């Protein structure tokens, strides 16, 4: 052993002990005949004191930043203590030392606030990983990993490894493929998820399976998406949706408690997909704050607050005379708490914000519900006070609130208002990174309409079961869409699935479903998605076969492990929580991968390039 | 929930309780108006009793094997108990039931002794996984997984995930490669091990890393090798070899205790590679039994038992007159305990055994050291009793033993005697699957001679450090081999590495080394392996770069997880311990993978086939 103790463990009660430490030189400070060195390892920092008379060789070979040092000496109480670090009461009077390895000057400082840019830190990731901020992220990741495993073990789940070299069944996202040398002309695929394998394990009777497992999707990378990512993948047999919700609500609460010491004792709130879309404008609402959407044109909806739902929507009666509202498909308002005092300049800036191409609205109407109860709006020409008050009441505004109203096409307006709500939540500090609010979103649509192909695609995946009451609707109707413009009138558009998402602070952290477990229904599903019988057999024959031999009812869920960790760590970037992430072009800039391969490899694999 | 209890948990004290079970129909036995069904799930088997008057519908839709059944009824004491199963004291008087899913007749019986052949069971792996024997294997695997994680966690190791899409650096085994759509013409490789990443993590200061991780090697598959396999991958910084041996000896003992309830309290034996080769003829000896190799021609070797080593080798003096021995490069004997009574027929059969092409010897000499102390051999013509007695003494034979002697070329004879020793150990029942004996094999050669390329290759891998005392030998000598026939005289042939294997019952279960951590030495190593500077920088520039910035001394080990599990499970086949294994052609016969991919995929990846 190169050390007797770590750099994080010595305290005052070690006074007088001879110790050996090993670590990295964080700082060197020389005061005449005395040199102080902060020595760093994974566990902390300890101050070393080199006295010239004890360590004359220090002058010949001075220590630099990030040198690897082994030092032996005696623990003693410091004269000036450092309350900021746990070892701040002591220092080591060095008797002898050895430079185990030198270091060139690092390209950026190894500190919480580094001077290194993103690219530089990615290239020298092994140095970036030394920074305390990054280390804390990986420690948190490991803690979440461990807490997850412990909880699932206690609940009787078994970790069972599923294969990585599988069969390409592109359906939705693109597969990464792997040419097979032993089977020339054929390819493996890397799994997008172990979905079918975990279902087979249920057929095999393993009834509680989990895995923390790498998955792969060859998709164009948006910011903060990685071609390889990690899932907490789970499946249970002989369960209904309610069992799964309870089990995994328990998992996340256990992680909260273990990793963050948060007692999340309340029942996790639940909403349906329809209600979420109506109330928040999206299916992964951040419910740490209110500011719910009020649709001013559609008559009071069952999902609205009770008080409001009893009233007619303020604009439901007929034309208001304000052409922007009158011509709009949808008019949606939110009441921003305490923002009635916003200046003209602030409101202009917000107007610019909603006009940005990403949001794409034409303008922004505001109604100030002043603290004194008076109302003042940007559309005073068209609405009298009574009308404005009706809108204020309908949006649940309180005196002091600023009501913001967007108008336009249904989908865009809903989305824009949702974005505006989140933006206002952020600006008002309502989205606190250390506050955690879970939500189950239930009853997702089973199908989505694919405009390009004029066909139905599975919203979750083709193994998700419809609500039992709607199985007949699915089986009894031809999936064909005769009139693309009226696809919403097709019976399939209203079929809901036994599918659920877990949402944390506005992020989908997990999603799953109760699966189809009958061969006929699964075949019908493949047919509904436009798959021929041959294609279905070619791709999923093994699963259809398995359903012949006693498949039990089952369902499961998968959590995005990278995302879960980043939210628990209070960060927006999953990359900060991955030891060796790739950049937005899917490159590992440290390794310089992907890269060319040599002729022998092409030759053995019997493939060649076909560059366009 | 579909059940109130599992099929494994009901006991006599549940008598009178109403319960609901769900599971698979194992057997159906009808006796007049009464039908007994054994219902099976992951946890056990419970007997259900259907009385015709309570369950008249059973007649209309009889239950078949592997039907999925949910049954509600009352627990009651059995009249004839079954002592073979934990639930054998009770049965369920069924009040109502529901067939959750039917099953076709399975293609083989779901029993410990199944009638299904290998191919059939691979195709219907989801049914094979239902068999108790396979389930026990996967349960054992999970138990080893869990025990490993718990031990390493207690020891301060962190599970850190390393990437799967990396860079191809073929060196030794072939890489699987993955074409990159986003970077046309370039490829990722799947990792053969996370070797360089774990070393980078040491450079980053994470000082105790582990992972249970999939690795990939595109090698021709020998029996019981898989293209994807699992490793327990570990690395530590600031350690010497001794620290690693102690740490991982502790790991395996912990696994023994937790999984098999074996107290392996003795210190794990250690041997050097040289001694192992001398004493057992191979570098992964099974030390559950003796029968050590005695070299009759080479003077008493330091590694021999003390008594023998003091004596001259019996044949060291000069020609014996027996031309087979006299002309042979090597003559090696083993004393097979208690086998002096072997018949002529048995000995003939053994002679045939060593003449098989896999062993490749010309013949087998035997000397019977009879219980009465007399000696009788197949070479009595050439050796008098005194000479035979000298051989018997030298091989440590006891009265009653059968001495077997092989003669021929050095390497082949050593290997053949090693095989014969293992075979005799097996025949004599000395290789008990429930006895576990660990061994550390130390001081492996750093290099191996590659005849084809007339060059040195790394025996372990290029990151393994030479013994500190031999660094000078490595740096100071040109790696070039001028005379291929005399490569053994090259100074590199004698350089030993800080490398170690852990051997369990004659199988290498783990191997590792203390790594090079200085850039200059690593560069020298790459050069010794025939890599140009450019090639070294292209392949491993990131590692050489990392060594510039304060790399600590470090080392590690990796265990073959599949193999470890199979040995603990008393099986020779790793396939039995993998949920979804591939066959000897690398095919998943259940999925029918690998498979062709479609034109769109070729097009997007910008590659095409180039079949020979």
XYZ file of C-alpha atoms in Angstrom, chain A residues 158 160 198-207 237-238 517 542-554, chain B residues 23-27 38-45 64-69 100-114 120-139 576 578-580 590:
87
model
C -33.682 -10.511 -10.011
C -30.910 -10.940 -15.308
C -37.861 -8.966 -20.429
C -41.232 -10.031 -21.748
C -39.801 -13.452 -22.572
C -38.470 -13.642 -19.018
C -42.006 -13.104 -17.800
C -43.161 -15.918 -20.077
C -40.361 -17.963 -18.504
C -41.750 -17.299 -15.047
C -39.135 -14.935 -13.575
C -41.960 -12.600 -12.535
C -45.789 -10.676 -14.051
C -49.234 -11.266 -12.538
C -49.831 -11.179 -23.609
C -40.097 -15.607 -31.295
C -42.377 -13.417 -29.185
C -45.548 -14.542 -30.930
C -44.304 -18.080 -30.472
C -43.683 -17.516 -26.792
C -47.247 -16.242 -26.354
C -48.429 -19.679 -27.503
C -46.987 -21.442 -24.484
C -48.611 -19.866 -21.485
C -47.703 -16.176 -21.293
C -48.818 -14.575 -18.023
C -50.254 -11.071 -17.733
C -47.333 -8.713 -17.241
C -48.877 -19.827 -12.033
C -48.339 -22.554 -14.583
C -49.928 -25.981 -14.671
C -47.119 -28.474 -14.094
C -49.244 -31.620 -13.975
C -49.592 -28.920 -9.447
C -49.338 -25.173 -9.924
C -45.825 -23.818 -10.447
C -44.281 -20.377 -10.254
C -40.763 -19.030 -9.619
C -41.085 -19.795 -5.925
C -42.316 -23.352 -5.886
C -45.164 -25.726 -6.511
C -53.302 -28.590 -20.096
C -49.633 -28.484 -19.235
C -48.231 -24.928 -19.003
C -51.643 -23.264 -18.962
C -51.525 -20.052 -16.939
C -54.005 -20.376 -14.143
C -55.366 -16.523 -17.786
C -53.770 -17.994 -20.882
C -53.720 -21.328 -22.634
C -50.648 -23.163 -23.815
C -49.892 -25.327 -26.779
C -48.190 -28.601 -25.860
C -44.568 -27.606 -25.204
C -41.989 -29.126 -27.563
C -40.196 -30.689 -24.588
C -41.026 -31.394 -20.968
C -40.463 -28.622 -18.451
C -38.594 -30.790 -15.959
C -35.110 -31.168 -14.549
C -34.504 -34.136 -16.807
C -36.039 -32.828 -19.967
C -34.699 -27.416 -29.454
C -34.076 -25.949 -26.037
C -32.067 -23.082 -27.554
C -34.847 -22.307 -29.998
C -37.462 -22.322 -27.242
C -35.138 -20.796 -24.686
C -38.112 -19.100 -22.979
C -39.437 -22.573 -22.158
C -36.042 -23.972 -21.213
C -35.695 -21.075 -18.759
C -38.766 -22.415 -16.954
C -36.949 -25.566 -15.956
C -35.867 -25.634 -12.348
C -32.299 -26.559 -13.247
C -31.868 -23.466 -15.427
C -33.685 -21.237 -12.964
C -31.323 -22.306 -10.184
C -28.376 -21.319 -12.400
C -29.728 -17.833 -13.016
C -30.529 -17.465 -9.328
C -26.213 -22.890 -18.810
C -26.495 -17.208 -19.450
C -30.155 -16.328 -19.919
C -29.977 -15.992 -23.715
C -34.337 -18.139 -30.817
